Amino acid sequence: MKCPNCGNEIKEGHLICEVCGSEIRIVPDFEPEIENSITETLSTLAALQDEEPEHKEELPSPASEEAEKPKTEPVIIDEEERKEKEARRVQRSRQLGVIIAVGIMLLFTVISWMVYSWHIQTVDYQIEQAMECAERGDYKQAIAYLDTAYHKDDTQAGILFLKADYCYLLSDNESALQALKQIIDKGIYSYEEVEEAYDKMITIYTKEDRYEEINELLLSCQEESIVNMFQGYMAKEPQFSYIEGDYAEVIPLKLSSNTSGTIYYTTDGSMPDENSQIYTAPLFLENGDHTISALFINDYGIRSEVVTKAYHINLEVPNAPVVELYSGIYTQPMMISVIGQEGCKTFYTTDDSQPTKDSVPYSGPIPMPLGTTNFKFVNVSEDGIYSDVTMRTFTLRLRNTISTDEAVERLISRLVETHYLLNASGKVELQSGTFSYQFSSVLQIGEDTYFTINEYYDDGTGLMSRTDKVFLVQVYTGAAARLGYDENGEFAAVPI
């Protein structure tokens, strides 16, 4: 069979020309001649029904015959004429039956043609033909049928799904993606159908490692549930825990991503890349100006847009600690008192290092150490802001006193005498460990000056811990005592 439009030879079973796309009509159109023939036949039927015999003889009625003839005269009937009339009547009846039968057959044939012609133009027929072609492996012809069906009815997403499947089987992934994208963009299909279209598109993209296109597809999706379903393929901009702007406190800035991957950032306003710092913990933004730029790269290597935010931190800097005692040389032990600031904590060092919040906290007056000592004090606010450092140097020189080593020896001797210790090695009853003693500071209690000596316990494993007892040795006489408190809460020397 040849295409009536372009003359191309049409394969058997095909209804669409592969060259020009014209539809081949298997059943011929209803011809005017057939219509005329049917019209004439029906007219003839009507005429036969109304026709009267041309030579019909008027027979006299019995009453008139009897009037004309004597009642005694017999009536003679022409038998041959009666038979001839009966034959003509039968013949006309047969002709009329034949004509009616032919008319009915023609009418049935025409109706059948019309029904079939209508059927092959329906969407269901086109889909059936497409599926039959697909079963034979003729996917191109199947797609042609589906295109015709979709042109007639674009409300059926199933047509596009079939087309996408057949294109995929032909390794024509781009056409398959286009068909699926039609389902997404049309805006008339159900949520389930749209979700399935996304799933199929992402499957094709994944097999071709086209992750950037998956990211773009999902970024344009308006259905949050679908985005969440496939967010592992996305690389959204990193989220900042604080909006940019001015702050009067230190802020712990957190960066987060929508899925697993790595966040890279810079703090100088430059563009981050794979060689920039990797975000692992909150960034504490202290006093000053900060420009943070961040980039997210997910596990598929998809890169997000770079986000840059600026922060201005304007914090109230605490005042430096006030030390009431001035630097100098002292011959009498003094207590070193510090005035801090409300909302701040004071820390200090005595080893010439800079004090921080990890240094020794100031909790009350400090006995002046023997010899020369450099103190450094700092106030730290609740926001972690440091004040300027206050420095003091104190030199304590006591004349005509026993040495600190001698003071320790006299204390141990007194503790043995009172049976607190079993011997000078620090052994005690019912304990396997030993006690040892170390000089700490000089303390003025009333009119007397004492060396303070701390007690330590060694459990035998080498682990030494300080006990809660503090002993005193009078710097001039060597008399031993224990540090206690009087009824007013002031330091007191308790003899031992």
Short mmCIF file of C-alpha atoms in Angstrom, two decimals:
data_model
loop_
_atom_site.label_atom_id
_atom_site.label_comp_id
_atom_site.label_asym_id
_atom_site.label_seq_id
_atom_site.Cartn_x
_atom_site.Cartn_y
_atom_site.Cartn_z
CA MET A 1 0.00 0.00 0.00
CA LYS A 2 1.26 3.50 -0.82
CA CYS A 3 0.70 6.74 1.00
CA PRO A 4 -1.87 8.82 -0.94
CA ASN A 5 -0.08 11.98 0.16
CA CYS A 6 3.62 11.38 -0.66
CA GLY A 7 3.65 7.97 -2.39
CA ASN A 8 5.82 6.28 0.25
CA GLU A 9 5.40 2.50 0.51
CA ILE A 10 3.55 1.78 3.80
CA LYS A 11 4.52 -1.30 5.80
CA GLU A 12 1.81 -3.87 6.37
CA GLY A 13 -0.18 -3.15 9.54
CA HIS A 14 0.90 0.51 9.73
CA LEU A 15 -1.70 3.27 9.64
CA ILE A 16 0.63 6.29 9.74
CA CYS A 17 3.17 7.23 7.04
CA GLU A 18 6.67 7.32 8.54
CA VAL A 19 7.72 9.94 5.94
CA CYS A 20 5.01 12.60 5.97
CA GLY A 21 3.00 11.49 9.05
CA SER A 22 -0.31 11.24 7.11
CA GLU A 23 -2.90 8.83 8.45
CA ILE A 24 -3.82 5.94 6.13
CA ARG A 25 -7.52 5.24 5.98
CA ILE A 26 -8.17 1.48 5.60
CA VAL A 27 -11.94 1.89 5.22
CA PRO A 28 -12.91 4.12 2.31
CA ASP A 29 -14.98 7.19 2.95
CA PHE A 30 -18.70 6.84 2.38
CA GLU A 31 -19.21 7.48 -1.35
CA PRO A 32 -22.01 9.73 -2.69
CA GLU A 33 -22.90 7.03 -5.23
CA ILE A 34 -23.76 4.65 -2.38
CA GLU A 35 -25.95 7.27 -0.81
CA ASN A 36 -27.72 7.87 -4.14
CA SER A 37 -28.24 4.14 -4.62
CA ILE A 38 -29.78 3.80 -1.17
CA THR A 39 -32.01 6.80 -1.81
CA GLU A 40 -33.26 5.33 -5.13
CA THR A 41 -33.91 1.96 -3.50
CA LEU A 42 -35.95 3.48 -0.72
CA SER A 43 -37.89 5.58 -3.29
CA THR A 44 -38.67 2.46 -5.30
CA LEU A 45 -39.96 0.75 -2.17
CA ALA A 46 -42.27 3.63 -1.48
CA ALA A 47 -43.49 3.67 -5.09
CA LEU A 48 -44.23 -0.07 -5.07
CA GLN A 49 -46.25 0.25 -1.93
CA ASP A 50 -48.41 3.01 -3.45
CA GLU A 51 -48.61 1.56 -7.00
CA GLU A 52 -52.03 0.35 -8.29
CA PRO A 53 -52.31 -2.14 -11.19
CA GLU A 54 -52.39 -0.30 -14.51
CA HIS A 55 -55.03 -2.59 -16.08
CA LYS A 56 -57.10 -3.29 -13.06
CA GLU A 57 -60.60 -4.18 -14.26
CA GLU A 58 -63.53 -3.00 -12.32
CA LEU A 59 -65.57 -6.10 -11.50
CA PRO A 60 -69.21 -5.64 -11.04
CA SER A 61 -70.42 -6.03 -7.54
CA PRO A 62 -72.58 -9.05 -6.80
CA ALA A 63 -75.52 -6.79 -6.18
CA SER A 64 -75.34 -5.16 -9.61
CA GLU A 65 -74.85 -8.48 -11.35
CA GLU A 66 -77.88 -9.84 -9.73
CA ALA A 67 -79.80 -6.78 -10.75
CA GLU A 68 -78.76 -7.15 -14.39
CA LYS A 69 -79.09 -10.93 -14.67
CA PRO A 70 -81.91 -13.12 -13.80
CA LYS A 71 -81.43 -14.79 -10.48
CA THR A 72 -81.62 -18.12 -12.11
CA GLU A 73 -78.51 -17.37 -14.43
CA PRO A 74 -75.23 -18.96 -13.14
CA VAL A 75 -72.03 -16.75 -12.63
CA ILE A 76 -69.04 -17.81 -14.73
CA ILE A 77 -65.51 -16.98 -13.26
CA ASP A 78 -62.44 -16.87 -15.48
CA GLU A 79 -60.03 -19.17 -13.56
CA GLU A 80 -57.04 -18.35 -15.73
CA GLU A 81 -57.42 -14.62 -15.18
CA ARG A 82 -57.59 -15.14 -11.41
CA LYS A 83 -54.42 -17.21 -11.40
CA GLU A 84 -52.60 -14.62 -13.47
CA LYS A 85 -53.51 -11.86 -11.04
CA GLU A 86 -52.40 -13.97 -8.08
CA ALA A 87 -49.05 -14.65 -9.78
CA ARG A 88 -48.47 -10.95 -10.38
CA ARG A 89 -49.20 -10.21 -6.70
CA VAL A 90 -46.77 -12.85 -5.48
CA GLN A 91 -44.11 -11.58 -7.85
CA ARG A 92 -44.48 -8.02 -6.56
CA SER A 93 -44.26 -9.25 -2.96
CA ARG A 94 -41.05 -11.10 -3.72
CA GLN A 95 -39.52 -8.09 -5.43
CA LEU A 96 -40.45 -5.90 -2.49
CA GLY A 97 -38.85 -8.40 -0.03
CA VAL A 98 -35.65 -8.52 -2.06
CA ILE A 99 -35.45 -4.74 -2.23
CA ILE A 100 -36.06 -4.38 1.51
CA ALA A 101 -33.42 -7.01 2.29
CA VAL A 102 -30.90 -5.28 0.03
CA GLY A 103 -31.69 -1.92 1.64
CA ILE A 104 -31.22 -3.31 5.13
CA MET A 105 -27.89 -4.87 4.16
CA LEU A 106 -26.69 -1.63 2.62
CA LEU A 107 -27.78 0.33 5.68
CA PHE A 108 -26.03 -2.14 8.03
CA THR A 109 -22.87 -1.98 5.93
CA VAL A 110 -22.84 1.81 5.97
CA ILE A 111 -23.39 1.91 9.76
CA SER A 112 -20.61 -0.65 10.26
CA TRP A 113 -18.26 1.44 8.13
CA MET A 114 -19.13 4.53 10.09
CA VAL A 115 -18.63 2.80 13.48
CA TYR A 116 -15.29 1.33 12.43
CA SER A 117 -14.15 4.61 10.96
CA TRP A 118 -15.02 6.31 14.24
CA HIS A 119 -13.32 3.57 16.29
CA ILE A 120 -9.95 3.81 14.55
CA GLN A 121 -9.89 7.52 15.30
CA THR A 122 -10.37 7.09 19.09
CA VAL A 123 -7.61 7.56 21.70
CA ASP A 124 -8.09 4.02 23.03
CA TYR A 125 -7.54 2.58 19.56
CA GLN A 126 -4.32 4.59 19.12
CA ILE A 127 -3.04 3.37 22.49
CA GLU A 128 -3.96 -0.25 21.68
CA GLN A 129 -2.12 -0.02 18.36
CA ALA A 130 0.89 1.54 20.13
CA MET A 131 1.05 -1.31 22.63
CA GLU A 132 0.72 -3.91 19.87
CA CYS A 133 3.60 -2.25 18.01
CA ALA A 134 5.65 -2.21 21.20
CA GLU A 135 5.04 -5.94 21.69
CA ARG A 136 6.52 -6.48 18.21
CA GLY A 137 9.48 -4.26 19.12
CA ASP A 138 8.43 -1.47 16.73
CA TYR A 139 8.83 1.35 19.26
CA LYS A 140 9.07 4.12 16.68
CA GLN A 141 5.64 3.30 15.23
CA ALA A 142 4.32 2.88 18.77
CA ILE A 143 5.52 6.40 19.64
CA ALA A 144 3.83 7.73 16.48
CA TYR A 145 0.51 6.24 17.63
CA LEU A 146 1.01 7.72 21.10
CA ASP A 147 1.69 11.17 19.64
CA THR A 148 -1.61 10.94 17.76
CA ALA A 149 -3.41 9.83 20.90
CA TYR A 150 -1.93 12.66 23.01
CA HIS A 151 -2.87 15.17 20.32
CA LYS A 152 -6.47 14.01 20.64
CA ASP A 153 -6.45 13.89 24.48
CA ASP A 154 -3.69 15.58 26.50
CA THR A 155 -5.32 14.85 29.87
CA GLN A 156 -3.96 11.30 30.11
CA ALA A 157 -0.52 11.22 31.75
CA GLY A 158 -0.33 7.50 30.97
CA ILE A 159 0.23 8.31 27.28
CA LEU A 160 3.34 10.33 28.14
CA PHE A 161 4.59 7.64 30.54
CA LEU A 162 4.30 5.04 27.76
CA LYS A 163 6.09 7.33 25.35
CA ALA A 164 8.89 7.93 27.87
CA ASP A 165 9.27 4.16 28.40
CA TYR A 166 9.43 3.45 24.65
CA CYS A 167 11.93 6.29 24.10
CA TYR A 168 14.04 4.91 26.94
CA LEU A 169 13.98 1.44 25.33
CA LEU A 170 15.21 3.10 22.12
CA SER A 171 18.04 4.70 24.17
CA ASP A 172 16.58 8.08 23.31
CA ASN A 173 16.85 9.44 26.86
CA GLU A 174 16.42 13.07 25.84
CA SER A 175 12.99 12.36 24.31
CA ALA A 176 12.07 10.33 27.38
CA LEU A 177 13.06 13.24 29.62
CA GLN A 178 11.03 15.66 27.50
CA ALA A 179 7.91 13.49 27.82
CA LEU A 180 8.32 13.26 31.59
CA LYS A 181 8.98 16.99 31.86
CA GLN A 182 5.65 17.58 30.07
CA ILE A 183 3.90 15.77 32.92
CA ILE A 184 5.64 18.01 35.46
CA ASP A 185 5.06 21.28 33.60
CA LYS A 186 1.50 20.65 32.36
CA GLY A 187 -0.02 21.43 35.74
CA ILE A 188 -3.13 19.25 35.30
CA TYR A 189 -1.96 15.85 36.48
CA SER A 190 -2.26 14.31 39.96
CA TYR A 191 0.40 14.59 42.65
CA GLU A 192 1.18 10.87 42.34
CA GLU A 193 1.72 11.17 38.58
CA VAL A 194 3.99 14.20 39.02
CA GLU A 195 5.97 12.42 41.74
CA GLU A 196 6.43 9.40 39.45
CA ALA A 197 7.64 11.70 36.66
CA TYR A 198 10.28 13.20 38.99
CA ASP A 199 11.35 9.73 40.07
CA LYS A 200 11.80 8.53 36.48
CA MET A 201 13.67 11.68 35.42
CA ILE A 202 16.05 11.44 38.38
CA THR A 203 16.65 7.75 37.60
CA ILE A 204 17.71 8.63 34.05
CA TYR A 205 19.87 11.56 35.23
CA THR A 206 21.53 9.37 37.87
CA LYS A 207 22.47 6.67 35.36
CA GLU A 208 24.15 9.34 33.24
CA ASP A 209 25.81 11.05 36.27
CA ARG A 210 23.99 14.29 35.45
CA TYR A 211 23.74 15.41 39.07
CA GLU A 212 23.86 19.12 38.35
CA GLU A 213 20.67 18.77 36.28
CA ILE A 214 19.02 16.87 39.13
CA ASN A 215 19.88 19.77 41.40
CA GLU A 216 18.40 22.30 38.95
CA LEU A 217 15.27 20.16 38.50
CA LEU A 218 14.62 19.95 42.24
CA LEU A 219 15.42 23.61 42.89
CA SER A 220 12.58 24.51 40.50
CA CYS A 221 10.14 22.06 42.15
CA GLN A 222 7.27 23.69 44.08
CA GLU A 223 6.27 20.53 45.96
CA GLU A 224 8.19 20.52 49.24
CA SER A 225 7.44 16.84 49.92
CA ILE A 226 8.99 15.84 46.58
CA VAL A 227 12.04 18.02 47.26
CA ASN A 228 12.48 16.38 50.67
CA MET A 229 12.18 12.96 49.06
CA PHE A 230 15.13 13.59 46.75
CA GLN A 231 17.06 16.24 48.71
CA GLY A 232 20.10 13.96 48.87
CA TYR A 233 20.79 15.01 45.27
CA MET A 234 20.48 18.72 46.03
CA ALA A 235 23.03 21.32 47.10
CA LYS A 236 21.14 24.20 48.65
CA GLU A 237 22.89 27.31 49.90
CA PRO A 238 24.34 26.90 53.42
CA GLN A 239 22.04 28.20 56.13
CA PHE A 240 23.35 30.74 58.69
CA SER A 241 22.00 30.55 62.25
CA TYR A 242 22.09 34.38 62.56
CA ILE A 243 20.91 36.92 60.03
CA GLU A 244 23.55 39.44 59.08
CA GLY A 245 23.59 42.75 60.92
CA ASP A 246 24.75 44.46 64.13
CA TYR A 247 25.02 42.64 67.45
CA ALA A 248 25.97 43.72 70.95
CA GLU A 249 27.14 40.26 72.01
CA VAL A 250 29.42 37.48 70.90
CA ILE A 251 27.44 35.20 68.58
CA PRO A 252 28.13 31.49 67.99
CA LEU A 253 27.47 31.38 64.23
CA LYS A 254 26.38 27.95 62.98
CA LEU A 255 26.37 26.88 59.32
CA SER A 256 24.15 24.02 58.13
CA SER A 257 23.30 22.20 54.89
CA ASN A 258 20.22 20.38 53.60
CA THR A 259 21.98 17.01 53.27
CA SER A 260 25.33 15.30 53.74
CA GLY A 261 28.38 16.94 52.26
CA THR A 262 31.01 19.55 53.15
CA ILE A 263 30.70 23.28 53.90
CA TYR A 264 33.69 25.44 53.02
CA TYR A 265 33.98 29.00 54.32
CA THR A 266 36.15 32.10 54.45
CA THR A 267 36.19 34.97 56.94
CA ASP A 268 37.83 37.67 54.79
CA GLY A 269 35.15 38.06 52.14
CA SER A 270 36.98 35.97 49.52
CA MET A 271 35.19 33.29 47.49
CA PRO A 272 35.37 29.86 49.17
CA ASP A 273 36.32 26.69 47.30
CA GLU A 274 37.54 23.17 48.07
CA ASN A 275 40.79 24.62 49.44
CA SER A 276 39.09 26.87 51.99
CA GLN A 277 38.48 26.12 55.65
CA ILE A 278 36.07 23.26 56.38
CA TYR A 279 33.24 24.08 58.75
CA THR A 280 33.14 21.69 61.72
CA ALA A 281 32.01 23.80 64.71
CA PRO A 282 30.30 27.15 65.45
CA LEU A 283 32.25 30.29 64.61
CA PHE A 284 32.39 32.63 67.61
CA LEU A 285 32.22 36.16 66.27
CA GLU A 286 33.70 38.59 68.80
CA ASN A 287 34.04 42.35 68.82
CA GLY A 288 34.61 43.84 65.36
CA ASP A 289 33.51 43.34 61.75
CA HIS A 290 33.21 39.89 60.19
CA THR A 291 32.43 38.81 56.61
CA ILE A 292 31.58 35.12 56.29
CA SER A 293 31.25 33.42 52.88
CA ALA A 294 30.16 29.78 52.63
CA LEU A 295 29.85 27.13 49.90
CA PHE A 296 28.24 23.68 50.18
CA ILE A 297 29.30 20.66 48.07
CA ASN A 298 27.22 17.50 48.54
CA ASP A 299 28.37 13.89 48.28
CA TYR A 300 27.64 13.86 44.53
CA GLY A 301 29.93 16.82 43.94
CA ILE A 302 27.07 19.25 43.30
CA ARG A 303 28.01 22.79 44.32
CA SER A 304 25.63 25.29 45.84
CA GLU A 305 25.61 29.01 45.33
CA VAL A 306 28.02 30.95 47.54
CA VAL A 307 26.38 32.82 50.43
CA THR A 308 28.05 35.87 52.01
CA LYS A 309 26.87 37.60 55.19
CA ALA A 310 28.38 40.51 57.13
CA TYR A 311 28.27 40.96 60.91
CA HIS A 312 29.24 43.90 63.09
CA ILE A 313 29.82 42.96 66.73
CA ASN A 314 29.87 45.98 69.05
CA LEU A 315 30.55 44.73 72.56
CA GLU A 316 31.04 46.61 75.83
CA VAL A 317 34.62 45.94 76.93
CA PRO A 318 34.93 45.36 80.70
CA ASN A 319 37.11 47.60 82.82
CA ALA A 320 40.46 46.27 83.93
CA PRO A 321 40.59 44.77 87.46
CA VAL A 322 41.46 47.19 90.28
CA VAL A 323 44.22 45.86 92.60
CA GLU A 324 44.19 47.76 95.87
CA LEU A 325 47.80 46.98 96.73
CA TYR A 326 50.54 48.69 94.74
CA SER A 327 53.61 46.98 93.47
CA GLY A 328 56.64 47.13 95.80
CA ILE A 329 58.83 45.53 98.45
CA TYR A 330 57.14 44.46 101.66
CA THR A 331 58.60 43.31 104.99
CA GLN A 332 55.26 42.28 106.40
CA PRO A 333 52.92 39.83 104.65
CA MET A 334 49.90 41.51 103.01
CA MET A 335 46.66 40.28 101.49
CA ILE A 336 46.23 41.07 97.78
CA SER A 337 42.63 42.14 97.14
CA VAL A 338 41.09 42.75 93.68
CA ILE A 339 37.95 44.74 92.79
CA GLY A 340 36.28 43.13 89.78
CA GLN A 341 33.26 44.26 87.72
CA GLU A 342 29.64 43.18 87.89
CA GLY A 343 28.81 40.58 85.25
CA CYS A 344 32.48 39.61 84.91
CA LYS A 345 34.83 37.05 86.40
CA THR A 346 38.43 37.79 87.34
CA PHE A 347 41.30 35.46 86.55
CA TYR A 348 45.02 35.73 87.30
CA THR A 349 48.46 34.20 86.68
CA THR A 350 51.79 34.34 88.53
CA ASP A 351 54.02 32.74 85.87
CA ASP A 352 54.23 35.78 83.53
CA SER A 353 51.67 34.24 81.09
CA GLN A 354 48.62 36.18 79.89
CA PRO A 355 45.54 35.41 81.99
CA THR A 356 42.50 33.85 80.28
CA LYS A 357 39.22 32.32 81.38
CA ASP A 358 41.17 29.08 81.81
CA SER A 359 43.54 30.62 84.37
CA VAL A 360 43.17 30.59 88.16
CA PRO A 361 39.89 32.30 89.15
CA TYR A 362 40.05 35.03 91.77
CA SER A 363 37.74 34.16 94.66
CA GLY A 364 39.04 36.31 97.50
CA PRO A 365 42.13 38.06 98.99
CA ILE A 366 45.38 36.30 98.12
CA PRO A 367 48.22 36.02 100.68
CA MET A 368 51.36 37.72 99.38
CA PRO A 369 53.94 35.08 98.41
CA LEU A 370 57.39 35.11 99.88
CA GLY A 371 59.95 36.53 97.52
CA THR A 372 59.17 38.33 94.25
CA THR A 373 56.01 37.49 92.33
CA ASN A 374 54.45 39.01 89.18
CA PHE A 375 50.63 39.03 89.20
CA LYS A 376 48.48 39.57 86.08
CA PHE A 377 44.71 40.06 86.46
CA VAL A 378 41.96 40.23 83.82
CA ASN A 379 38.16 40.61 83.82
CA VAL A 380 36.15 38.41 81.42
CA SER A 381 32.51 39.26 80.65
CA GLU A 382 29.73 36.70 80.21
CA ASP A 383 30.08 37.24 76.44
CA GLY A 384 33.75 36.26 76.64
CA ILE A 385 35.10 39.80 76.21
CA TYR A 386 38.44 40.44 77.91
CA SER A 387 39.41 43.62 79.69
CA ASP A 388 42.88 45.09 79.74
CA VAL A 389 45.31 43.26 82.00
CA THR A 390 46.32 44.74 85.36
CA MET A 391 49.86 43.83 86.46
CA ARG A 392 51.44 44.01 89.94
CA THR A 393 54.84 42.89 91.22
CA PHE A 394 55.25 42.18 94.91
CA THR A 395 58.44 41.37 96.84
CA LEU A 396 58.04 40.05 100.38
CA ARG A 397 61.19 39.96 102.52
CA LEU A 398 60.97 38.76 106.09
CA ARG A 399 64.04 39.24 108.33
CA ASN A 400 65.23 36.95 111.15
CA THR A 401 62.79 34.21 110.19
CA ILE A 402 63.28 30.50 109.89
CA SER A 403 63.48 29.14 106.36
CA THR A 404 60.48 27.59 104.64
CA ASP A 405 62.21 24.18 104.60
CA GLU A 406 62.82 24.40 108.33
CA ALA A 407 59.19 25.35 108.81
CA VAL A 408 58.10 22.17 107.00
CA GLU A 409 60.45 20.03 109.11
CA ARG A 410 59.15 21.55 112.37
CA LEU A 411 55.58 20.86 111.28
CA ILE A 412 56.29 17.20 110.52
CA SER A 413 58.08 16.76 113.87
CA ARG A 414 55.09 18.21 115.70
CA LEU A 415 52.67 15.94 113.84
CA VAL A 416 54.73 12.88 114.82
CA GLU A 417 54.79 14.04 118.43
CA THR A 418 51.01 14.29 118.49
CA HIS A 419 50.76 10.81 116.85
CA TYR A 420 49.02 12.29 113.79
CA LEU A 421 51.85 10.69 111.80
CA LEU A 422 53.62 7.41 112.63
CA ASN A 423 56.94 8.69 111.39
CA ALA A 424 58.65 11.50 109.46
CA SER A 425 57.99 9.63 106.20
CA GLY A 426 54.32 10.48 106.53
CA LYS A 427 52.93 7.06 107.37
CA VAL A 428 49.62 6.87 109.24
CA GLU A 429 47.64 4.07 110.80
CA LEU A 430 45.08 2.13 108.76
CA GLN A 431 46.18 3.73 105.47
CA SER A 432 48.64 2.41 102.91
CA GLY A 433 49.57 5.81 101.54
CA THR A 434 51.72 8.60 102.94
CA PHE A 435 51.32 12.32 103.62
CA SER A 436 53.68 15.05 102.47
CA TYR A 437 53.81 18.82 103.11
CA GLN A 438 54.73 21.84 100.97
CA PHE A 439 55.17 25.52 101.72
CA SER A 440 52.49 27.74 100.15
CA SER A 441 52.53 31.38 101.32
CA VAL A 442 52.93 33.82 104.19
CA LEU A 443 49.86 34.82 106.18
CA GLN A 444 49.33 37.53 108.74
CA ILE A 445 46.93 36.51 111.51
CA GLY A 446 46.49 39.17 114.18
CA GLU A 447 49.92 40.21 115.37
CA ASP A 448 51.67 37.03 114.21
CA THR A 449 53.08 36.03 110.83
CA TYR A 450 52.85 32.44 109.66
CA PHE A 451 54.05 30.25 106.85
CA THR A 452 51.10 28.38 105.31
CA ILE A 453 51.85 24.73 104.52
CA ASN A 454 49.55 22.51 102.44
CA GLU A 455 49.05 18.77 103.05
CA TYR A 456 49.10 16.19 100.19
CA TYR A 457 48.27 12.48 100.18
CA ASP A 458 50.07 9.90 98.02
CA ASP A 459 48.00 6.67 97.67
CA GLY A 460 51.09 4.64 96.69
CA THR A 461 50.40 4.67 92.94
CA GLY A 462 52.11 7.99 92.38
CA LEU A 463 48.86 9.92 92.33
CA MET A 464 49.07 12.84 94.74
CA SER A 465 46.05 14.85 95.87
CA ARG A 466 45.74 17.86 98.11
CA THR A 467 43.75 17.45 101.31
CA ASP A 468 41.51 20.10 102.87
CA LYS A 469 43.94 20.78 105.75
CA VAL A 470 46.24 23.82 105.88
CA PHE A 471 48.90 24.08 108.60
CA LEU A 472 50.69 27.13 109.99
CA VAL A 473 54.24 27.61 111.27
CA GLN A 474 55.16 30.85 113.07
CA VAL A 475 57.90 32.48 110.99
CA TYR A 476 60.00 33.50 113.99
CA THR A 477 59.43 30.82 116.63
CA GLY A 478 58.60 27.81 114.45
CA ALA A 479 55.51 26.99 116.53
CA ALA A 480 53.11 24.75 114.58
CA ALA A 481 49.37 25.31 114.31
CA ARG A 482 46.40 24.50 112.08
CA LEU A 483 44.56 27.13 110.06
CA GLY A 484 41.03 27.67 111.30
CA TYR A 485 38.38 30.33 111.71
CA ASP A 486 37.09 32.29 114.69
CA GLU A 487 33.49 33.13 115.56
CA ASN A 488 33.61 36.06 113.12
CA GLY A 489 34.79 33.94 110.24
CA GLU A 490 38.28 35.39 110.33
CA PHE A 491 41.48 33.33 110.02
CA ALA A 492 42.71 31.87 113.29
CA ALA A 493 45.76 29.81 114.34
CA VAL A 494 44.65 26.65 116.17
CA PRO A 495 47.61 25.18 118.15
CA ILE A 496 48.46 21.49 117.70
#
